[in-house]
Amino acid sequence: MVELGFVQSKADYSLFTKQTEFGFTALLVYVDNLILAGNDLGEINAVKTVLDDRFKIKDIGDLKFFIGMEVARSKEGILLNQRKYAMDILKDASFENCKPASTLMDYSTELNKTKGVLLSNSTEYQKLVGKLLYLTNTRPDISFAIGKLSQYLDHPTTSHLSAVHRILKYIKASPATGIVFSTTSDLCVIGFADSDWAACPDSRRSVTAYCFYIGSALVSWKSKKQVTVACSSAEAEY
């Protein structure tokens, strides 16, 4: 790809981009699967020809499914979700027929290391949290809750398992929820950041969260516990 004039991304080594006077082209690599996109059809066809000469690739057409993510197009834009993956999680956990929940956490109950009875076998809990972590690629609404429950992987209790089951019920209510990239959106970058105050009862550390939009499309988000214990009660919001 570098020989063809593409530049390898420093943020993601699997991403290659090329900007010319005729348009922009991007290529994303995952093992032996490729996504090729852009607004220069000539460049796209040229890249496909070179790749076919080198590796004998198979063009399967417009992108619809990629490593568990589904892509749906319309005149309004593109929807990226993981509906099938979410339904598979519910089925594996025997929650496909559960009663949906409107909220993903019981905010009146505080989770900590000692709350509940220690599970005799933590495998079920660990598997569920691991699967839900991958779902956060298109479900930023569950990022905070999954990050919270990930802190108890080494010693989960019945209370933590019940919290995971609550998230499954929340997903059951809207398994096709995802990220929308509108065709009418501008390219204005908007960001939000916030933090709580010593919310973790075990470490007394705060949680920082942020999200960034390009137009109306959410492109980057994170919810993470801070690495140090703050000694000030001052709160900053942007």
GROMACS .gro file of C-alpha atoms in nm:
model
  238
    1MET     CA    1   0.000   0.000   0.000
    2VAL     CA    2   0.288   0.236   0.072
    3GLU     CA    3   0.424   0.161  -0.276
    4LEU     CA    4   0.088   0.274  -0.418
    5GLY     CA    5   0.118   0.610  -0.242
    6PHE     CA    6  -0.091   0.530   0.065
    7VAL     CA    7   0.002   0.655   0.413
    8GLN     CA    8  -0.016   0.419   0.709
    9SER     CA    9  -0.206   0.562   1.004
   10LYS     CA   10  -0.006   0.611   1.323
   11ALA     CA   11  -0.320   0.569   1.534
   12ASP     CA   12  -0.424   0.242   1.366
   13TYR     CA   13  -0.158   0.050   1.173
   14SER     CA   14  -0.428  -0.143   0.986
   15LEU     CA   15  -0.558   0.175   0.820
   16PHE     CA   16  -0.408   0.316   0.498
   17THR     CA   17  -0.524   0.643   0.338
   18LYS     CA   18  -0.448   0.830   0.018
   19GLN     CA   19  -0.538   1.188  -0.072
   20THR     CA   20  -0.513   1.303  -0.434
   21GLU     CA   21  -0.651   1.591  -0.639
   22PHE     CA   22  -0.931   1.359  -0.750
   23GLY     CA   23  -1.048   1.241  -0.407
   24PHE     CA   24  -0.982   1.045  -0.088
   25THR     CA   25  -0.937   0.667  -0.056
   26ALA     CA   26  -0.909   0.456   0.259
   27LEU     CA   27  -0.826   0.088   0.306
   28LEU     CA   28  -0.870  -0.103   0.632
   29VAL     CA   29  -0.708  -0.445   0.683
   30TYR     CA   30  -0.821  -0.717   0.924
   31VAL     CA   31  -0.624  -1.042   0.875
   32ASP     CA   32  -0.732  -1.140   0.520
   33ASN     CA   33  -1.035  -0.910   0.501
   34LEU     CA   34  -1.024  -0.563   0.349
   35ILE     CA   35  -1.256  -0.262   0.344
   36LEU     CA   36  -1.191  -0.022   0.056
   37ALA     CA   37  -1.378   0.308   0.052
   38GLY     CA   38  -1.351   0.652  -0.100
   39ASN     CA   39  -1.491   0.902  -0.350
   40ASP     CA   40  -1.241   0.831  -0.631
   41LEU     CA   41  -1.374   0.530  -0.822
   42GLY     CA   42  -1.072   0.523  -1.052
   43GLU     CA   43  -0.832   0.492  -0.758
   44ILE     CA   44  -1.048   0.224  -0.596
   45ASN     CA   45  -1.050   0.014  -0.915
   46ALA     CA   46  -0.673   0.060  -0.955
   47VAL     CA   47  -0.610  -0.061  -0.599
   48LYS     CA   48  -0.834  -0.364  -0.650
   49THR     CA   49  -0.647  -0.453  -0.968
   50VAL     CA   50  -0.309  -0.439  -0.796
   51LEU     CA   51  -0.429  -0.641  -0.497
   52ASP     CA   52  -0.582  -0.903  -0.725
   53ASP     CA   53  -0.254  -0.935  -0.918
   54ARG     CA   54  -0.061  -0.983  -0.592
   55PHE     CA   55  -0.302  -1.191  -0.382
   56LYS     CA   56  -0.597  -1.303  -0.602
   57ILE     CA   57  -0.864  -1.125  -0.398
   58LYS     CA   58  -1.242  -1.174  -0.419
   59ASP     CA   59  -1.462  -0.864  -0.441
   60ILE     CA   60  -1.790  -0.937  -0.257
   61GLY     CA   61  -1.948  -0.600  -0.333
   62ASP     CA   62  -2.084  -0.329  -0.105
   63LEU     CA   63  -1.997  -0.359   0.263
   64LYS     CA   64  -2.279  -0.519   0.462
   65PHE     CA   65  -2.109  -0.726   0.734
   66PHE     CA   66  -1.758  -0.704   0.881
   67ILE     CA   67  -1.619  -0.880   1.192
   68GLY     CA   68  -1.955  -0.881   1.367
   69MET     CA   69  -2.062  -0.534   1.255
   70GLU     CA   70  -2.355  -0.474   1.022
   71VAL     CA   71  -2.375  -0.184   0.778
   72ALA     CA   72  -2.712  -0.056   0.654
   73ARG     CA   73  -2.738   0.221   0.397
   74SER     CA   74  -3.021   0.459   0.310
   75LYS     CA   75  -3.066   0.807   0.163
   76GLU     CA   76  -3.040   0.950   0.516
   77GLY     CA   77  -2.701   0.794   0.587
   78ILE     CA   78  -2.526   0.483   0.715
   79LEU     CA   79  -2.617   0.282   1.024
   80LEU     CA   80  -2.344   0.077   1.189
   81ASN     CA   81  -2.465  -0.176   1.447
   82GLN     CA   82  -2.403  -0.526   1.588
   83ARG     CA   83  -2.756  -0.662   1.598
   84LYS     CA   84  -2.670  -1.023   1.513
   85TYR     CA   85  -2.382  -1.022   1.761
   86ALA     CA   86  -2.609  -0.881   2.033
   87MET     CA   87  -2.876  -1.143   1.964
   88ASP     CA   88  -2.613  -1.419   1.977
   89ILE     CA   89  -2.505  -1.295   2.323
   90LEU     CA   90  -2.865  -1.304   2.444
   91LYS     CA   91  -2.917  -1.652   2.301
   92ASP     CA   92  -2.597  -1.793   2.453
   93ALA     CA   93  -2.697  -1.652   2.792
   94SER     CA   94  -3.058  -1.780   2.756
   95PHE     CA   95  -3.188  -1.424   2.766
   96GLU     CA   96  -3.343  -1.410   2.416
   97ASN     CA   97  -3.694  -1.423   2.570
   98CYS     CA   98  -3.626  -1.210   2.877
   99LYS     CA   99  -3.830  -0.905   2.976
  100PRO     CA  100  -3.657  -0.590   2.841
  101ALA     CA  101  -3.529  -0.322   3.076
  102SER     CA  102  -3.547   0.052   3.001
  103THR     CA  103  -3.227   0.131   3.196
  104LEU     CA  104  -2.901  -0.062   3.197
  105MET     CA  105  -2.811  -0.014   3.566
  106ASP     CA  106  -2.979   0.013   3.902
  107TYR     CA  107  -2.842   0.353   3.995
  108SER     CA  108  -2.982   0.334   4.347
  109THR     CA  109  -2.750   0.040   4.428
  110GLU     CA  110  -2.376   0.098   4.460
  111LEU     CA  111  -2.148  -0.180   4.334
  112ASN     CA  112  -1.829  -0.267   4.519
  113LYS     CA  113  -1.596  -0.564   4.575
  114THR     CA  114  -1.776  -0.698   4.883
  115LYS     CA  115  -2.140  -0.656   4.781
  116GLY     CA  116  -2.309  -0.992   4.722
  117VAL     CA  117  -2.191  -1.353   4.760
  118LEU     CA  118  -1.871  -1.457   4.584
  119LEU     CA  119  -1.943  -1.674   4.279
  120SER     CA  120  -1.810  -2.031   4.298
  121ASN     CA  121  -1.742  -2.023   3.924
  122SER     CA  122  -1.659  -1.686   3.769
  123THR     CA  123  -1.634  -1.814   3.409
  124GLU     CA  124  -1.991  -1.718   3.313
  125TYR     CA  125  -1.944  -1.364   3.442
  126GLN     CA  126  -1.607  -1.321   3.270
  127LYS     CA  127  -1.739  -1.450   2.936
  128LEU     CA  128  -2.040  -1.218   2.942
  129VAL     CA  129  -1.834  -0.909   3.024
  130GLY     CA  130  -1.581  -0.999   2.754
  131LYS     CA  131  -1.853  -1.034   2.491
  132LEU     CA  132  -2.019  -0.710   2.597
  133LEU     CA  133  -1.687  -0.525   2.575
  134TYR     CA  134  -1.678  -0.591   2.201
  135LEU     CA  135  -2.035  -0.468   2.171
  136THR     CA  136  -1.924  -0.123   2.293
  137ASN     CA  137  -1.770  -0.068   1.946
  138THR     CA  138  -2.115   0.043   1.829
  139ARG     CA  139  -2.293   0.086   2.165
  140PRO     CA  140  -2.137   0.383   2.350
  141ASP     CA  141  -2.443   0.388   2.577
  142ILE     CA  142  -2.320   0.078   2.762
  143SER     CA  143  -1.951   0.179   2.785
  144PHE     CA  144  -1.966   0.314   3.140
  145ALA     CA  145  -2.159   0.016   3.278
  146ILE     CA  146  -1.929  -0.239   3.112
  147GLY     CA  147  -1.622  -0.051   3.232
  148LYS     CA  148  -1.763  -0.059   3.584
  149LEU     CA  149  -1.829  -0.434   3.578
  150SER     CA  150  -1.488  -0.507   3.422
  151GLN     CA  151  -1.329  -0.406   3.751
  152TYR     CA  152  -1.462  -0.720   3.922
  153LEU     CA  153  -1.349  -0.991   3.680
  154ASP     CA  154  -1.114  -1.152   3.934
  155HIS     CA  155  -1.370  -1.175   4.217
  156PRO     CA  156  -1.727  -1.141   4.083
  157THR     CA  157  -2.022  -1.177   4.318
  158THR     CA  158  -2.391  -1.248   4.273
  159SER     CA  159  -2.452  -0.873   4.277
  160HIS     CA  160  -2.214  -0.820   3.986
  161LEU     CA  161  -2.372  -1.104   3.788
  162SER     CA  162  -2.717  -0.954   3.842
  163ALA     CA  163  -2.583  -0.623   3.707
  164VAL     CA  164  -2.461  -0.799   3.392
  165HIS     CA  165  -2.801  -0.963   3.349
  166ARG     CA  166  -2.959  -0.617   3.379
  167ILE     CA  167  -2.746  -0.501   3.083
  168LEU     CA  168  -2.861  -0.802   2.879
  169LYS     CA  169  -3.222  -0.704   2.945
  170TYR     CA  170  -3.141  -0.348   2.838
  171ILE     CA  171  -2.988  -0.475   2.512
  172LYS     CA  172  -3.294  -0.693   2.452
  173ALA     CA  173  -3.505  -0.375   2.438
  174SER     CA  174  -3.311  -0.241   2.135
  175PRO     CA  175  -3.054  -0.488   1.992
  176ALA     CA  176  -3.022  -0.294   1.663
  177THR     CA  177  -2.913   0.032   1.825
  178GLY     CA  178  -2.592   0.162   1.671
  179ILE     CA  179  -2.414   0.465   1.529
  180VAL     CA  180  -2.562   0.675   1.248
  181PHE     CA  181  -2.351   0.867   0.997
  182SER     CA  182  -2.583   1.120   0.832
  183THR     CA  183  -2.545   1.227   0.470
  184THR     CA  184  -2.648   1.584   0.554
  185SER     CA  185  -2.412   1.636   0.847
  186ASP     CA  186  -2.145   1.906   0.843
  187LEU     CA  187  -1.781   1.844   0.938
  188CYS     CA  188  -1.785   2.050   1.257
  189VAL     CA  189  -1.599   1.877   1.542
  190ILE     CA  190  -1.773   1.890   1.880
  191GLY     CA  191  -1.640   1.738   2.203
  192PHE     CA  192  -1.770   1.688   2.556
  193ALA     CA  193  -1.581   1.584   2.870
  194ASP     CA  194  -1.688   1.525   3.227
  195SER     CA  195  -1.576   1.350   3.545
  196ASP     CA  196  -1.731   1.244   3.872
  197TRP     CA  197  -1.582   1.275   4.220
  198ALA     CA  198  -1.429   0.968   4.390
  199ALA     CA  199  -1.719   0.752   4.269
  200CYS     CA  200  -1.538   0.418   4.309
  201PRO     CA  201  -1.603   0.300   4.668
  202ASP     CA  202  -1.304   0.061   4.658
  203SER     CA  203  -1.027   0.290   4.530
  204ARG     CA  204  -1.187   0.635   4.578
  205ARG     CA  205  -1.077   0.724   4.228
  206SER     CA  206  -1.282   0.932   3.986
  207VAL     CA  207  -1.408   0.836   3.643
  208THR     CA  208  -1.339   1.052   3.339
  209ALA     CA  209  -1.553   1.033   3.026
  210TYR     CA  210  -1.550   1.206   2.689
  211CYS     CA  211  -1.715   1.188   2.349
  212PHE     CA  212  -1.640   1.357   2.018
  213TYR     CA  213  -1.866   1.415   1.719
  214ILE     CA  214  -1.795   1.505   1.358
  215GLY     CA  215  -2.118   1.676   1.271
  216SER     CA  216  -2.393   1.459   1.418
  217ALA     CA  217  -2.188   1.137   1.404
  218LEU     CA  218  -2.023   1.006   1.719
  219VAL     CA  219  -1.669   0.898   1.626
  220SER     CA  220  -1.476   0.868   1.955
  221TRP     CA  221  -1.574   0.801   2.318
  222LYS     CA  222  -1.431   0.660   2.639
  223SER     CA  223  -1.522   0.607   3.003
  224LYS     CA  224  -1.221   0.528   3.223
  225LYS     CA  225  -1.124   0.538   3.588
  226GLN     CA  226  -0.846   0.788   3.664
  227VAL     CA  227  -0.505   0.645   3.755
  228THR     CA  228  -0.458   0.862   4.065
  229VAL     CA  229  -0.668   0.960   4.365
  230ALA     CA  230  -0.764   1.328   4.345
  231CYS     CA  231  -0.710   1.530   4.662
  232SER     CA  232  -0.935   1.816   4.557
  233SER     CA  233  -1.314   1.831   4.538
  234ALA     CA  234  -1.309   2.085   4.254
  235GLU     CA  235  -1.509   1.969   3.951
  236ALA     CA  236  -1.441   2.072   3.592
  237GLU     CA  237  -1.683   2.033   3.302
  238TYR     CA  238  -1.631   2.123   2.938
   0.00000   0.00000   0.00000
